[in-house]
Amino acid sequence: SQQGEEDPQALSIQEGENATMNCSYKTSINNLQWYRQNSGRGLVHLILIRSNEREKHSGRLRVTLDTSKKSSSLLITASRAADTASYFCATDPLQGAQKLVFGQGTRLTINP
Amino acid sequence: DVKVTQSSRYLVKRTGEKVFLECVQDMDHENMFWYRQDPGLGLRLIYFSYDVKMKEKGDIPEGYSVSREKKERFSLILESASTNQTSMYLCASSLLMWTGYQPQHFGDGTRLSIL
């Protein structure tokens, strides 16, 4: 069953603006990961945040994790047209036995 | 760079056919996974394998089987294709997670249509 639920399902912003996507999950986790998928392609790993971390940065990406609320957010700053893609959160459950559980994704469109 | 190669980008088959989807990775990863991706449903795990000849059912194994005879190759088999198996199929690989965090590396997918 799907554990991660992304919000919003779709987001459209102007180039240069910041984009924020949220993910909620249900069970305790080892870590939470974010992936990007360009249209018609496979997923590409972006960033991981462990359950004992609250915030992580990688270039223009900032991820936060609130384990008490079982939620995470992905912020993309100074968006570019090339950031247009679908973004998925994936949880590594404590009892996951080597499996990730993916959400349904947020479709992000950056308008030039 | 890790490369995960799926044998076909697009495939059209007929109902009742036995269909083979092949996936090869070049980084000596222990874990390999097969997902299907459908609009509004995200990625759903069909099967995964953590070693040669080992396999575990995922969330939606019905109508599928897998084969892992060599470490680098993981095959998904649709025993008797049906129209509800029309989907995008994604293969992924990763190192064993108990060696520390390891991301999954994905192929570009096979868009399968069953007529």
Short mmCIF file of C-alpha atoms in Angstrom, two decimals:
data_model
loop_
_atom_site.label_atom_id
_atom_site.label_comp_id
_atom_site.label_asym_id
_atom_site.label_seq_id
_atom_site.Cartn_x
_atom_site.Cartn_y
_atom_site.Cartn_z
CA SER A 1 0.00 0.00 0.00
CA GLN A 2 1.12 3.57 -0.61
CA GLN A 3 2.50 5.25 2.48
CA GLY A 4 3.69 8.58 1.15
CA GLU A 5 1.07 11.06 0.06
CA GLU A 6 2.28 14.15 -1.76
CA ASP A 7 0.54 17.48 -1.70
CA PRO A 8 -0.28 19.21 -3.94
CA GLN A 9 -0.84 16.76 -6.79
CA ALA A 10 0.10 19.49 -9.27
CA LEU A 11 1.90 22.81 -8.92
CA SER A 12 2.51 25.50 -11.54
CA ILE A 13 4.76 28.48 -10.82
CA GLN A 14 6.82 31.09 -12.63
CA GLU A 15 10.52 30.64 -13.23
CA GLY A 16 12.53 32.10 -10.37
CA GLU A 17 9.87 31.41 -7.74
CA ASN A 18 10.26 28.84 -4.99
CA ALA A 19 8.36 25.55 -5.14
CA THR A 20 7.29 23.65 -2.04
CA MET A 21 5.97 20.10 -2.07
CA ASN A 22 4.79 18.15 0.94
CA CYS A 23 4.71 14.48 1.81
CA SER A 24 2.86 12.73 4.61
CA TYR A 25 3.34 9.13 5.69
CA LYS A 26 1.80 6.73 8.17
CA THR A 27 4.35 4.46 9.83
CA SER A 28 7.73 4.94 11.51
CA ILE A 29 10.62 5.22 9.11
CA ASN A 30 14.40 4.82 8.87
CA ASN A 31 14.66 7.59 6.31
CA LEU A 32 12.72 9.48 3.69
CA GLN A 33 13.94 10.08 0.16
CA TRP A 34 12.91 12.39 -2.66
CA TYR A 35 13.11 11.44 -6.32
CA ARG A 36 12.50 13.33 -9.55
CA GLN A 37 11.03 11.93 -12.76
CA ASN A 38 11.23 13.75 -16.05
CA SER A 39 8.46 12.94 -18.51
CA GLY A 40 8.88 9.48 -20.00
CA ARG A 41 12.00 8.68 -18.00
CA GLY A 42 12.95 6.77 -14.88
CA LEU A 43 13.26 8.23 -11.39
CA VAL A 44 16.40 9.98 -10.24
CA HIS A 45 17.37 10.14 -6.57
CA LEU A 46 17.64 13.70 -5.24
CA ILE A 47 18.17 13.65 -1.50
CA LEU A 48 17.73 11.53 1.63
CA ILE A 49 16.92 12.63 5.15
CA ARG A 50 17.32 10.25 8.07
CA SER A 51 14.72 9.92 10.81
CA ASN A 52 16.99 11.67 13.35
CA GLU A 53 17.55 14.68 11.06
CA ARG A 54 15.26 17.69 10.80
CA GLU A 55 16.64 19.51 7.77
CA LYS A 56 18.97 18.80 4.87
CA HIS A 57 20.26 20.91 2.00
CA SER A 58 21.63 20.01 -1.41
CA GLY A 59 22.23 22.89 -3.83
CA ARG A 60 18.84 24.55 -4.42
CA LEU A 61 17.01 21.76 -2.57
CA ARG A 62 15.98 21.92 1.05
CA VAL A 63 14.23 19.02 2.74
CA THR A 64 12.64 19.06 6.18
CA LEU A 65 11.32 16.17 8.22
CA ASP A 66 8.91 16.26 11.14
CA THR A 67 8.62 12.74 12.52
CA SER A 68 6.05 13.80 15.14
CA LYS A 69 3.72 14.87 12.33
CA LYS A 70 4.97 12.18 9.96
CA SER A 71 5.55 14.71 7.24
CA SER A 72 8.30 16.08 5.03
CA SER A 73 8.64 18.98 2.65
CA LEU A 74 10.83 19.58 -0.39
CA LEU A 75 11.66 23.18 -1.26
CA ILE A 76 13.22 24.06 -4.60
CA THR A 77 14.53 27.62 -4.57
CA ALA A 78 14.94 29.89 -7.59
CA SER A 79 13.14 27.44 -9.87
CA ARG A 80 14.21 26.89 -13.47
CA ALA A 81 12.36 25.54 -16.49
CA ALA A 82 14.53 22.41 -16.23
CA ASP A 83 12.98 21.69 -12.82
CA THR A 84 9.71 20.80 -14.57
CA ALA A 85 9.14 17.16 -13.57
CA SER A 86 7.22 14.95 -11.17
CA TYR A 87 8.59 14.67 -7.65
CA PHE A 88 8.08 11.63 -5.44
CA CYS A 89 8.73 11.02 -1.80
CA ALA A 90 9.68 7.49 -0.76
CA THR A 91 9.79 6.15 2.76
CA ASP A 92 12.04 3.43 4.08
CA PRO A 93 9.82 1.92 6.78
CA LEU A 94 11.36 0.49 9.94
CA GLN A 95 9.81 -2.85 9.08
CA GLY A 96 10.30 -2.35 5.38
CA ALA A 97 12.59 -5.28 4.67
CA GLN A 98 14.68 -3.58 1.98
CA LYS A 99 11.69 -1.92 0.30
CA LEU A 100 10.85 1.72 -0.36
CA VAL A 101 7.24 2.88 -0.42
CA PHE A 102 6.54 5.64 -2.95
CA GLY A 103 3.86 8.29 -2.94
CA GLN A 104 1.81 9.32 -5.94
CA GLY A 105 3.96 12.33 -6.78
CA THR A 106 3.61 16.06 -7.37
CA ARG A 107 3.66 17.29 -10.95
CA LEU A 108 5.67 20.54 -10.99
CA THR A 109 5.51 22.89 -13.97
CA ILE A 110 7.85 25.88 -14.20
CA ASN A 111 6.57 28.53 -16.59
CA PRO A 112 9.21 30.65 -18.36
CA ASP B 1 27.62 6.13 -12.95
CA VAL B 2 25.18 3.32 -12.32
CA LYS B 3 23.36 2.22 -15.41
CA VAL B 4 20.12 0.29 -15.34
CA THR B 5 19.05 -0.79 -18.80
CA GLN B 6 15.60 -2.00 -19.71
CA SER B 7 15.44 -3.95 -22.94
CA SER B 8 12.56 -2.07 -24.57
CA ARG B 9 11.19 1.46 -24.22
CA TYR B 10 7.89 0.56 -25.90
CA LEU B 11 6.25 -2.83 -26.30
CA VAL B 12 2.91 -3.90 -27.75
CA LYS B 13 1.59 -7.39 -27.06
CA ARG B 14 -1.68 -9.25 -27.36
CA THR B 15 -3.94 -10.59 -24.64
CA GLY B 16 -2.88 -14.05 -23.52
CA GLU B 17 0.72 -13.75 -24.68
CA LYS B 18 3.61 -14.53 -22.35
CA VAL B 19 5.64 -11.32 -22.04
CA PHE B 20 9.21 -10.93 -20.85
CA LEU B 21 10.63 -7.62 -19.64
CA GLU B 22 14.38 -7.61 -19.12
CA CYS B 23 16.50 -5.42 -16.88
CA VAL B 24 20.27 -5.32 -16.54
CA GLN B 25 22.38 -3.30 -14.09
CA ASP B 26 26.12 -2.79 -14.30
CA MET B 27 27.06 -1.93 -10.71
CA ASP B 28 27.03 -5.29 -8.94
CA HIS B 29 23.98 -4.32 -6.90
CA GLU B 30 22.42 -6.98 -4.71
CA ASN B 31 18.87 -5.60 -4.78
CA MET B 32 16.72 -5.35 -7.87
CA PHE B 33 13.10 -4.24 -8.11
CA TRP B 34 10.20 -4.18 -10.54
CA TYR B 35 7.52 -1.49 -10.24
CA ARG B 36 4.56 -0.53 -12.31
CA GLN B 37 3.51 3.09 -12.58
CA ASP B 38 -0.06 4.15 -13.35
CA PRO B 39 -1.60 7.64 -13.33
CA GLY B 40 -3.01 8.49 -9.92
CA LEU B 41 -1.52 5.37 -8.32
CA GLY B 42 2.17 6.23 -8.24
CA LEU B 43 4.75 3.44 -8.17
CA ARG B 44 3.67 0.06 -6.92
CA LEU B 45 6.15 -2.70 -6.17
CA ILE B 46 5.55 -5.95 -8.04
CA TYR B 47 8.55 -8.06 -6.98
CA PHE B 48 12.03 -7.56 -5.68
CA SER B 49 15.14 -9.68 -5.34
CA TYR B 50 18.01 -9.31 -2.89
CA ASP B 51 20.21 -12.04 -4.32
CA VAL B 52 20.54 -14.44 -7.22
CA LYS B 53 17.62 -16.87 -7.31
CA MET B 54 15.96 -15.05 -4.40
CA LYS B 55 12.68 -13.18 -4.82
CA GLU B 56 10.08 -11.54 -2.63
CA LYS B 57 6.55 -10.51 -3.52
CA GLY B 58 5.74 -6.85 -3.48
CA ASP B 59 2.35 -5.24 -3.19
CA ILE B 60 0.86 -6.42 -6.50
CA PRO B 61 2.48 -9.74 -7.58
CA GLU B 62 -0.65 -11.33 -9.03
CA GLY B 63 -0.28 -12.15 -12.72
CA TYR B 64 3.50 -11.68 -12.64
CA SER B 65 6.56 -13.77 -11.96
CA VAL B 66 10.27 -12.95 -11.92
CA SER B 67 13.57 -14.61 -12.63
CA ARG B 68 17.04 -13.77 -11.37
CA GLU B 69 19.55 -16.29 -12.64
CA LYS B 70 22.46 -13.83 -12.68
CA LYS B 71 23.19 -10.97 -10.32
CA GLU B 72 23.04 -8.30 -13.01
CA ARG B 73 19.80 -9.41 -14.66
CA PHE B 74 16.23 -9.37 -13.34
CA SER B 75 13.37 -10.42 -15.59
CA LEU B 76 9.68 -9.72 -15.15
CA ILE B 77 7.31 -12.21 -16.74
CA LEU B 78 3.65 -11.70 -17.49
CA GLU B 79 2.42 -15.26 -17.64
CA SER B 80 -0.73 -14.49 -19.68
CA ALA B 81 -0.95 -10.81 -20.51
CA SER B 82 -4.22 -9.02 -19.87
CA THR B 83 -5.36 -5.53 -20.78
CA ASN B 84 -5.21 -4.38 -17.15
CA GLN B 85 -1.46 -4.95 -17.26
CA THR B 86 -1.05 -2.09 -19.72
CA SER B 87 1.27 0.22 -17.83
CA MET B 88 4.72 1.74 -17.46
CA TYR B 89 7.13 -0.76 -15.93
CA LEU B 90 10.20 0.48 -14.09
CA CYS B 91 13.19 -1.54 -12.99
CA ALA B 92 15.52 -0.36 -10.21
CA SER B 93 18.59 -1.61 -8.38
CA SER B 94 20.39 -0.76 -5.16
CA LEU B 95 23.05 -2.02 -2.81
CA LEU B 96 21.85 -3.86 0.29
CA MET B 97 20.29 -1.36 2.69
CA TRP B 98 21.89 -2.79 5.82
CA THR B 99 25.24 -1.61 4.56
CA GLY B 100 23.92 1.89 5.09
CA TYR B 101 21.58 4.01 3.07
CA GLN B 102 21.62 3.28 -0.60
CA PRO B 103 19.43 5.03 -3.19
CA GLN B 104 17.58 3.12 -5.85
CA HIS B 105 18.75 3.60 -9.42
CA PHE B 106 16.08 3.38 -12.09
CA GLY B 107 15.96 2.43 -15.73
CA ASP B 108 14.02 4.57 -18.20
CA GLY B 109 11.01 2.28 -18.14
CA THR B 110 9.11 0.10 -20.59
CA ARG B 111 5.74 1.36 -21.71
CA LEU B 112 3.77 -1.85 -22.29
CA SER B 113 0.46 -1.94 -24.13
CA ILE B 114 -1.65 -5.08 -24.11
CA LEU B 115 -4.22 -5.17 -26.92
#
